[in-house]
XYZ file of C-alpha atoms in Angstrom:
235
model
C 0.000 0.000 0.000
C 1.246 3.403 -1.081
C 2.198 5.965 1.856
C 0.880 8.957 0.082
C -2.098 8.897 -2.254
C -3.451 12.219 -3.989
C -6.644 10.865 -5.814
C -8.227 12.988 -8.366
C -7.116 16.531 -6.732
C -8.058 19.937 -7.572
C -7.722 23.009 -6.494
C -8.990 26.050 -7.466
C -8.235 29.607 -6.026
C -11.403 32.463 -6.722
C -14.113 32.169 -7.928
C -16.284 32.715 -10.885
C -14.790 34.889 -13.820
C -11.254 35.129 -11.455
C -10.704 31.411 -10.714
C -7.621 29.668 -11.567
C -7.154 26.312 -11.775
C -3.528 25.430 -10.069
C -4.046 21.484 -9.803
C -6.365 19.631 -12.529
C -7.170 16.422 -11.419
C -4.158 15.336 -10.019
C -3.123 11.630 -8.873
C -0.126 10.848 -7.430
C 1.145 7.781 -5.103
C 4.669 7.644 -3.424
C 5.414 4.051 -1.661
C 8.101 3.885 1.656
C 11.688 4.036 0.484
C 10.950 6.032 -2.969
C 12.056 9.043 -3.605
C 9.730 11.422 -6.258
C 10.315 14.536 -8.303
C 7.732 16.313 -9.470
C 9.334 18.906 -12.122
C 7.853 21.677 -13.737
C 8.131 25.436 -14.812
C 7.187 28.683 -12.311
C 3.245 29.181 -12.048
C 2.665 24.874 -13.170
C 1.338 23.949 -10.136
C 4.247 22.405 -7.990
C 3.681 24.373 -4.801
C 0.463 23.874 -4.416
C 0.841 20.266 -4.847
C 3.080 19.892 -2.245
C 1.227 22.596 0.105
C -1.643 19.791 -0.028
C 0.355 17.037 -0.132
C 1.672 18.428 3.114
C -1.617 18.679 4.700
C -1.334 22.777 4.321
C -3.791 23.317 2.123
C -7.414 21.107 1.712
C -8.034 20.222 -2.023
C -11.449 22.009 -3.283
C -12.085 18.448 -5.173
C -10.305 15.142 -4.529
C -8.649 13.346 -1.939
C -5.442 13.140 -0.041
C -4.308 9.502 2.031
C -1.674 9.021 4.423
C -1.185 5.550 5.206
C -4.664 4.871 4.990
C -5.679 8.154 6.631
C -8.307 10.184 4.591
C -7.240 13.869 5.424
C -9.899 15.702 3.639
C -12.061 17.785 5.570
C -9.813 17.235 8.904
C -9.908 20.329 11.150
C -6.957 22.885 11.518
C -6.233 21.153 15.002
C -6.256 17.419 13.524
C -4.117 18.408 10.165
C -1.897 20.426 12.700
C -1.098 16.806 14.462
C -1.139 15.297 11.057
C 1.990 17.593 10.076
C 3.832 17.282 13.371
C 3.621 13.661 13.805
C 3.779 12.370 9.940
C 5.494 14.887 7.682
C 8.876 16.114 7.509
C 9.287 19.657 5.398
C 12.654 20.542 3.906
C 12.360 23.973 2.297
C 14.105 26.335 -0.587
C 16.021 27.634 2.338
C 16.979 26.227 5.338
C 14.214 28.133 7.760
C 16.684 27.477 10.544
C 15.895 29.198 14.613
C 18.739 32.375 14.235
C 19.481 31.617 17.929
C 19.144 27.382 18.270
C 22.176 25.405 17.602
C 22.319 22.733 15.746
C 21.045 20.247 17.933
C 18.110 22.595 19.435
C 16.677 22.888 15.992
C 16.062 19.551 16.466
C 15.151 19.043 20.046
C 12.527 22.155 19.087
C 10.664 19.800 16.838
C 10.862 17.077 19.714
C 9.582 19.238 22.350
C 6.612 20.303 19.883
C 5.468 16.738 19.978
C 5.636 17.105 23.688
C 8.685 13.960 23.259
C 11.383 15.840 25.237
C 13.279 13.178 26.596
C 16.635 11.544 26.458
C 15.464 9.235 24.190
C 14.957 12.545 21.712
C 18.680 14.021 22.316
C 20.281 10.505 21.623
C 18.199 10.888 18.132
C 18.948 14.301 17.793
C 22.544 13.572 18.432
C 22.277 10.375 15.876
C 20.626 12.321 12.919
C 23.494 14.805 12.946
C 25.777 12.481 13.023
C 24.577 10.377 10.146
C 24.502 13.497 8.194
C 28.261 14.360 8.795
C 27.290 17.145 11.327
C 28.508 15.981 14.642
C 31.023 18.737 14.667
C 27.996 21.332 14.397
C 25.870 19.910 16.754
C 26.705 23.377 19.364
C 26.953 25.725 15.887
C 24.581 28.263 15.338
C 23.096 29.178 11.716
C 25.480 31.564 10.778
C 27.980 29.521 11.608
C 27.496 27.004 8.879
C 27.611 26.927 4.883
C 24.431 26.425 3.464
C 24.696 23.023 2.557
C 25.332 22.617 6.265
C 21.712 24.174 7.109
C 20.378 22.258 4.349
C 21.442 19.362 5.761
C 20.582 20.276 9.617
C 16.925 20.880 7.892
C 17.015 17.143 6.478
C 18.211 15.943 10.138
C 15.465 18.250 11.587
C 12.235 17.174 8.952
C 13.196 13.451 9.746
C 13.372 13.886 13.818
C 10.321 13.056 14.638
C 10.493 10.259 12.671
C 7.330 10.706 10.160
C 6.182 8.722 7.421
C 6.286 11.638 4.283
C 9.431 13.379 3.320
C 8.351 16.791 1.055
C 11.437 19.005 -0.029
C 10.121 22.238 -2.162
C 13.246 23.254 -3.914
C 15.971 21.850 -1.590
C 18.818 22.658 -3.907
C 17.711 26.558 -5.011
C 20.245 28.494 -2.564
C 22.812 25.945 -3.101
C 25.627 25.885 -5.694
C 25.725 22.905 -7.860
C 28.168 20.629 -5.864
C 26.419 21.246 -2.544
C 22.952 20.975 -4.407
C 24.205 17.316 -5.248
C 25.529 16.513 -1.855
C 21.769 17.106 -0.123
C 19.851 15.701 -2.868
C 22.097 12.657 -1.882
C 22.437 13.010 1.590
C 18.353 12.906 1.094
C 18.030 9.795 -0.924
C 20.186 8.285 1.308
C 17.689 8.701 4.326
C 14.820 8.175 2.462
C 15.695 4.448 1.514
C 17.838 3.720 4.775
C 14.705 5.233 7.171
C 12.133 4.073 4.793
C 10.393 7.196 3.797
C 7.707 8.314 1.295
C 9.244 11.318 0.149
C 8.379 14.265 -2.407
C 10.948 16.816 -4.159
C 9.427 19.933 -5.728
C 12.493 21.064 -8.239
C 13.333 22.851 -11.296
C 17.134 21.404 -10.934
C 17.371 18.748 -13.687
C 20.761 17.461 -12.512
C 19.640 16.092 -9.619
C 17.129 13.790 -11.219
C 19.586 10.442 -11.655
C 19.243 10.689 -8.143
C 15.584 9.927 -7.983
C 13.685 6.984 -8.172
C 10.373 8.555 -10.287
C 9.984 11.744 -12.105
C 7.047 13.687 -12.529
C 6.034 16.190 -14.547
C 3.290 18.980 -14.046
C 2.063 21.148 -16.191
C -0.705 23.608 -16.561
C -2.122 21.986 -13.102
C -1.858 18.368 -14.374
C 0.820 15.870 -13.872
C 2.149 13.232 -16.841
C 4.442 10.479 -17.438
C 6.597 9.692 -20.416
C 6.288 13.074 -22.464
C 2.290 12.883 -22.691
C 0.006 15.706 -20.986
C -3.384 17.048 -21.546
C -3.197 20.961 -20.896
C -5.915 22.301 -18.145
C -8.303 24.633 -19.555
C -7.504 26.895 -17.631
C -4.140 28.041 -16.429
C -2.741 27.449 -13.204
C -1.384 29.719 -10.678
């Protein structure tokens, strides 16, 4: 059974004469261990996508499934829960605390859960570690290269161990050669922790390092070069 199922979605911003239609019908499923890009141009679609795929926006048609969870028409406080227990974000830039080291970045998340424990340092400690960061763990932001923050935000989005990986633009602040080390660094944990996982990117030399690529266009996703435009554009 797929980890992530988007069945059918749409979503449509305004109404009437000023809607826009940013996803068209939209099916996607992402199994435990594989890694998906979804690429496509500016205004196709790819942020909303992963907004709903991340539980941050509801789909006006459709349906969204986390391991067997139907999410539509949750409340604020249940998709809240959702996001904090099941999903790990890893954004165009790192979105690091200015004044948490390296490790508290990650004990934040922990003691969000209300999981504030030894247990949750020794995991901190462990994800940094695995990610070549154990001399960082007492570093603050500004005292580490950006592939460095990228990579505390991959330790971070995995920490309280969730089921969905979803990276918008991971690579987009990053020079080519640290681009490639955290689109790595996040395969790697995706197959060795077993994760569903998403990457929203325009950066088409990071793609031998995926297991599926997906294309969107106009709102709509396809597969090997074939795609039905939406009738109306997307935003």
């Amino acid at each position: 059974m797929s980890t992530l199922v988007l069945d059918n979605v749409t979503k449509v911003y305004g109404q009437g004469e000023y809607a826009v239609t940013a996803l068209d019908g939209v099916s996607l499923s992402v199994s435990a261990g594989e890694l998906v890009a979804v690429v496509g141009p500016s205004g196709s679609g790819k942020t909303t996508l992963l907004a709903i795929a991340g539980a941050l926006l509801q789909p006006s048609q459709g349906r969204v499934v986390l391991k067997g969870q139907d999410l539509t028409g949750l409340d604020a406080a249940a998709l809240a829960r959702i996001r904090l227990e099941h999903i790990g974000f890893v954004l165009q830039t790192s979105n690091l605390v200015p004044y948490l080291t390296a490790r508290d970045q990650l004990l934040l998340v922990a003691r969000l859960a209300g999981r504030i424990d030894a247990a949750a340092r020794e995991r901190a400690d462990d994800l940094l570690r695995e990610l070549g960061l154990s001399h960082r763990l007492n570093h603050y932001p500004e005292e580490l290269s950006g592939g460095e923050r990228q990579r505390v935000a991959i330790a971070r989005a995995l920490m309280n161990d969730p089921d969905v990986l979803l990276a918008d633009e991971p690579t987009a602040s990053l020079d080519s050669v640290r681009g490639r080390e955290v689109v790595e660094m996040l395969a790697r944990e995706v197959k060795e922790q077993n994760k569903a996982a998403v990457m929203v990117t325009h950066d088409e030399r990071m793609l031998d390092l995926v297991d599926r690529v997906i294309h969107i266009a106009d709102g709509r996703l396809f597969h090997e070069g074939t795609v039905t435009p939406s009738a109306t554009p997307a935003g």
